[in-house]
mmCIF file of C-alpha atoms and ligand atoms in Angstrom:
data_model
loop_
_atom_site.group_PDB
_atom_site.id
_atom_site.type_symbol
_atom_site.label_atom_id
_atom_site.label_comp_id
_atom_site.label_asym_id
_atom_site.label_seq_id
_atom_site.Cartn_x
_atom_site.Cartn_y
_atom_site.Cartn_z
ATOM 1 C CA MET A 1 19.356 -38.919 -30.528
ATOM 2 C CA GLY A 2 21.983 -36.225 -29.710
ATOM 3 C CA ASP A 3 22.835 -35.272 -26.119
ATOM 4 C CA GLY A 4 21.060 -31.906 -26.403
ATOM 5 C CA ARG A 5 17.745 -33.516 -27.366
ATOM 6 C CA LYS A 6 18.134 -36.259 -24.739
ATOM 7 C CA ARG A 7 18.475 -33.654 -21.978
ATOM 8 C CA PHE A 8 15.165 -32.217 -23.158
ATOM 9 C CA VAL A 9 13.292 -35.493 -22.603
ATOM 10 C CA ARG A 10 11.210 -35.572 -19.441
ATOM 11 C CA ASN A 11 8.976 -38.570 -18.904
ATOM 12 C CA ALA A 12 7.252 -40.274 -15.960
ATOM 13 C CA LYS A 13 10.482 -42.148 -15.030
ATOM 14 C CA ASP A 14 12.498 -38.904 -14.861
ATOM 15 C CA LYS A 15 9.830 -37.352 -12.657
ATOM 16 C CA GLN A 16 9.974 -40.324 -10.220
ATOM 17 C CA VAL A 17 13.672 -39.712 -9.563
ATOM 18 C CA GLY A 18 12.951 -36.039 -9.000
ATOM 19 C CA GLU A 19 14.510 -34.620 -12.167
ATOM 20 C CA ARG A 20 13.020 -31.203 -12.888
ATOM 21 C CA PHE A 21 13.152 -28.753 -15.753
ATOM 22 C CA SER A 22 14.184 -25.188 -14.992
ATOM 23 C CA LEU A 23 11.388 -22.633 -15.330
ATOM 24 C CA GLY A 24 13.132 -21.224 -18.417
ATOM 25 C CA ARG A 25 13.167 -24.643 -20.073
ATOM 26 C CA ALA A 26 9.483 -25.175 -19.221
ATOM 27 C CA PHE A 27 8.623 -21.837 -20.909
ATOM 28 C CA SER A 28 10.767 -22.831 -23.886
ATOM 29 C CA CYS A 29 8.783 -26.097 -24.247
ATOM 30 C CA ALA A 30 5.495 -24.170 -24.080
ATOM 31 C CA ALA A 31 6.757 -21.730 -26.751
ATOM 32 C CA CYS A 32 7.732 -24.723 -28.944
ATOM 33 C CA GLY A 33 4.173 -26.046 -28.560
ATOM 34 C CA ILE A 34 2.636 -22.728 -29.646
ATOM 35 C CA ALA A 35 5.051 -22.519 -32.614
ATOM 36 C CA HIS A 36 4.198 -26.130 -33.584
ATOM 37 C CA ALA A 37 0.458 -25.368 -33.516
ATOM 38 C CA PHE A 38 1.011 -22.271 -35.701
ATOM 39 C CA ASN A 39 3.210 -24.152 -38.156
ATOM 40 C CA THR A 40 0.976 -27.207 -38.543
ATOM 41 C CA GLN A 41 -2.615 -26.004 -38.075
ATOM 42 C CA ARG A 42 -4.347 -24.083 -40.847
ATOM 43 C CA ASN A 43 -7.018 -23.009 -38.338
ATOM 44 C CA MET A 44 -4.384 -21.305 -36.184
ATOM 45 C CA LYS A 45 -3.469 -19.049 -39.122
ATOM 46 C CA ILE A 46 -7.168 -18.294 -39.699
ATOM 47 C CA HIS A 47 -7.556 -17.410 -35.979
ATOM 48 C CA LEU A 48 -4.542 -15.065 -36.259
ATOM 49 C CA ALA A 49 -5.974 -13.331 -39.345
ATOM 50 C CA VAL A 50 -9.370 -12.879 -37.631
ATOM 51 C CA ALA A 51 -7.675 -11.585 -34.448
ATOM 52 C CA LEU A 52 -5.715 -8.989 -36.471
ATOM 53 C CA LEU A 53 -8.906 -7.982 -38.298
ATOM 54 C CA ALA A 54 -10.714 -7.529 -34.952
ATOM 55 C CA ALA A 55 -7.825 -5.388 -33.631
ATOM 56 C CA ILE A 56 -7.870 -3.174 -36.762
ATOM 57 C CA LEU A 57 -11.671 -2.848 -36.524
ATOM 58 C CA GLY A 58 -11.408 -2.023 -32.814
ATOM 59 C CA ILE A 59 -8.900 0.769 -33.509
ATOM 60 C CA ALA A 60 -10.906 2.113 -36.468
ATOM 61 C CA LEU A 61 -14.169 2.172 -34.494
ATOM 62 C CA GLY A 62 -12.555 3.403 -31.259
ATOM 63 C CA ILE A 63 -14.254 0.717 -29.141
ATOM 64 C CA GLU A 64 -14.364 1.090 -25.361
ATOM 65 C CA LEU A 65 -12.199 -0.682 -22.783
ATOM 66 C CA TRP A 66 -14.856 -3.336 -22.029
ATOM 67 C CA GLY A 67 -14.972 -4.150 -25.756
ATOM 68 C CA TRP A 68 -11.179 -4.550 -25.939
ATOM 69 C CA THR A 69 -11.318 -6.763 -22.838
ATOM 70 C CA ALA A 70 -14.011 -9.000 -24.345
ATOM 71 C CA ILE A 71 -12.184 -9.272 -27.704
ATOM 72 C CA ALA A 72 -8.836 -10.009 -25.975
ATOM 73 C CA VAL A 73 -10.415 -12.772 -23.858
ATOM 74 C CA CYS A 74 -11.976 -14.348 -26.982
ATOM 75 C CA ILE A 75 -8.657 -14.264 -28.881
ATOM 76 C CA VAL A 76 -6.763 -15.846 -25.977
ATOM 77 C CA VAL A 77 -9.399 -18.554 -25.415
ATOM 78 C CA VAL A 78 -9.567 -19.517 -29.125
ATOM 79 C CA PHE A 79 -5.739 -19.702 -29.423
ATOM 80 C CA ALA A 80 -5.503 -21.747 -26.208
ATOM 81 C CA PHE A 81 -8.209 -24.200 -27.321
ATOM 82 C CA GLU A 82 -6.573 -24.608 -30.755
ATOM 83 C CA CYS A 83 -3.279 -25.465 -28.990
ATOM 84 C CA MET A 84 -5.154 -28.007 -26.837
ATOM 85 C CA ASN A 85 -6.839 -29.431 -29.965
ATOM 86 C CA THR A 86 -3.402 -29.825 -31.586
ATOM 87 C CA ALA A 87 -2.147 -31.635 -28.468
ATOM 88 C CA ILE A 88 -5.121 -34.014 -28.458
ATOM 89 C CA GLU A 89 -4.664 -34.751 -32.189
ATOM 90 C CA ALA A 90 -0.977 -35.554 -31.615
ATOM 91 C CA ALA A 91 -1.726 -37.798 -28.619
ATOM 92 C CA VAL A 92 -4.499 -39.616 -30.522
ATOM 93 C CA ASP A 93 -2.245 -40.138 -33.575
ATOM 94 C CA LEU A 94 0.431 -41.532 -31.221
ATOM 95 C CA VAL A 95 -1.791 -44.095 -29.502
ATOM 96 C CA SER A 96 -4.172 -44.826 -32.385
ATOM 97 C CA PRO A 97 -2.661 -44.401 -35.858
ATOM 98 C CA ALA A 98 -5.277 -46.818 -37.218
ATOM 99 C CA TYR A 99 -9.014 -46.104 -37.393
ATOM 100 C CA SER A 100 -10.780 -46.255 -34.032
ATOM 101 C CA GLU A 101 -14.197 -45.005 -32.917
ATOM 102 C CA LEU A 102 -12.676 -43.702 -29.652
ATOM 103 C CA ALA A 103 -9.977 -41.836 -31.573
ATOM 104 C CA LYS A 104 -12.685 -40.316 -33.762
ATOM 105 C CA HIS A 105 -14.714 -39.206 -30.707
ATOM 106 C CA ALA A 106 -11.623 -37.700 -29.044
ATOM 107 C CA LYS A 107 -10.656 -35.684 -32.139
ATOM 108 C CA ASP A 108 -14.235 -34.683 -32.971
ATOM 109 C CA CYS A 109 -14.869 -33.465 -29.401
ATOM 110 C CA ALA A 110 -11.589 -31.502 -29.365
ATOM 111 C CA ALA A 111 -12.509 -29.877 -32.694
ATOM 112 C CA GLY A 112 -16.020 -29.235 -31.340
ATOM 113 C CA ALA A 113 -14.564 -27.387 -28.335
ATOM 114 C CA VAL A 114 -12.683 -25.037 -30.699
ATOM 115 C CA LEU A 115 -15.859 -24.520 -32.730
ATOM 116 C CA VAL A 116 -17.832 -23.607 -29.578
ATOM 117 C CA CYS A 117 -15.164 -20.982 -28.728
ATOM 118 C CA ALA A 118 -15.187 -19.619 -32.285
ATOM 119 C CA ILE A 119 -19.004 -19.310 -32.363
ATOM 120 C CA GLY A 120 -18.955 -17.618 -28.926
ATOM 121 C CA SER A 121 -16.294 -15.206 -30.214
ATOM 122 C CA VAL A 122 -18.419 -14.289 -33.240
ATOM 123 C CA ILE A 123 -21.347 -13.505 -30.901
ATOM 124 C CA VAL A 124 -19.085 -11.375 -28.658
ATOM 125 C CA ALA A 125 -17.675 -9.593 -31.733
ATOM 126 C CA ALA A 126 -21.226 -8.796 -32.877
ATOM 127 C CA ILE A 127 -22.072 -7.329 -29.434
ATOM 128 C CA VAL A 128 -18.886 -5.214 -29.470
ATOM 129 C CA PHE A 129 -18.774 -4.076 -33.119
ATOM 130 C CA VAL A 130 -22.396 -3.804 -34.317
ATOM 131 C CA PRO A 131 -23.461 -0.795 -32.139
ATOM 132 C CA PRO A 132 -20.533 1.471 -33.212
ATOM 133 C CA VAL A 133 -20.969 0.416 -36.866
ATOM 134 C CA MET A 134 -24.717 1.248 -36.634
ATOM 135 C CA ALA A 135 -23.895 4.607 -35.046
ATOM 136 C CA LEU A 136 -21.406 5.318 -37.837
ATOM 137 C CA MET A 137 -24.141 4.583 -40.401
ATOM 138 C CA GLY A 138 -26.505 6.979 -38.643
ATOM 139 C CA PHE A 139 -28.913 4.428 -37.132
HETATM 140 N N1 ATP B 201 -7.465 -42.558 -35.877
HETATM 141 C C1 ATP B 201 -8.667 -42.091 -36.260
HETATM 142 N N2 ATP B 201 -9.759 -42.887 -36.136
HETATM 143 C C2 ATP B 201 -10.978 -42.443 -36.514
HETATM 144 N N3 ATP B 201 -11.237 -41.210 -37.031
HETATM 145 C C3 ATP B 201 -10.188 -40.370 -37.173
HETATM 146 C C4 ATP B 201 -8.854 -40.758 -36.809
HETATM 147 N N4 ATP B 201 -8.027 -39.714 -37.077
HETATM 148 C C5 ATP B 201 -8.817 -38.735 -37.556
HETATM 149 N N5 ATP B 201 -10.107 -39.110 -37.623
HETATM 150 C C6 ATP B 201 -11.255 -38.291 -38.101
HETATM 151 O O1 ATP B 201 -10.773 -37.301 -38.990
HETATM 152 C C7 ATP B 201 -11.057 -35.986 -38.465
HETATM 153 C C8 ATP B 201 -9.907 -35.059 -38.792
HETATM 154 O O2 ATP B 201 -8.746 -35.513 -38.116
HETATM 155 P P1 ATP B 201 -7.340 -34.827 -38.314
HETATM 156 O O3 ATP B 201 -6.337 -35.482 -37.459
HETATM 157 O O4 ATP B 201 -7.051 -34.732 -39.782
HETATM 158 O O5 ATP B 201 -7.625 -33.393 -37.735
HETATM 159 P P2 ATP B 201 -7.577 -31.975 -38.455
HETATM 160 O O6 ATP B 201 -8.139 -32.034 -39.826
HETATM 161 O O7 ATP B 201 -6.217 -31.429 -38.264
HETATM 162 O O8 ATP B 201 -8.678 -31.306 -37.510
HETATM 163 P P3 ATP B 201 -8.797 -29.806 -37.038
HETATM 164 O O9 ATP B 201 -9.336 -29.074 -38.232
HETATM 165 O O10 ATP B 201 -9.774 -29.898 -35.885
HETATM 166 O O11 ATP B 201 -7.440 -29.346 -36.589
HETATM 167 C C9 ATP B 201 -11.298 -36.190 -36.973
HETATM 168 O O12 ATP B 201 -12.126 -35.168 -36.426
HETATM 169 C C10 ATP B 201 -11.958 -37.575 -36.954
HETATM 170 O O13 ATP B 201 -13.343 -37.483 -37.241
#
């Protein structure tokens, strides 16, 4: 491992001797995590496409501020949970590369949490978008 990568390692032992990352480096690690989730998770790309679609629909329908707030919260929550799901998958693969019932439960529950957020977001989207669409159709 090169010196640059070594300096980026921070484990429990480093923390015990008081070694700390700068705030900038901590943000850089978080950005790497988001980029990794986008690059490796098909669902992340689907979430991005749906988020863009919701933004276009919101602009086209001229939704109110409360609607934008609700849609923004849903987008943020789904992205955050997908990142957490990616982290859990990586940790499970690290400790349990072979089949294990516990590994299955951990991954299934993490995926279930994302699904709960996605279903909630669809319900919120219906509350926000259906009334203006109905009005546009003359109902
Ligand atoms: N080590 C394991 N032991 C038992 N079951 C596993 C294991 N790894 C994965 N699985 C099963 O396979 C499923 C898919 O796991 P995988 O790591 O491929 O996630 P994924 O397809 O990227 O999931 P997601 O779509 O949620 O991102 C898990 O939900 C789990 O049921």
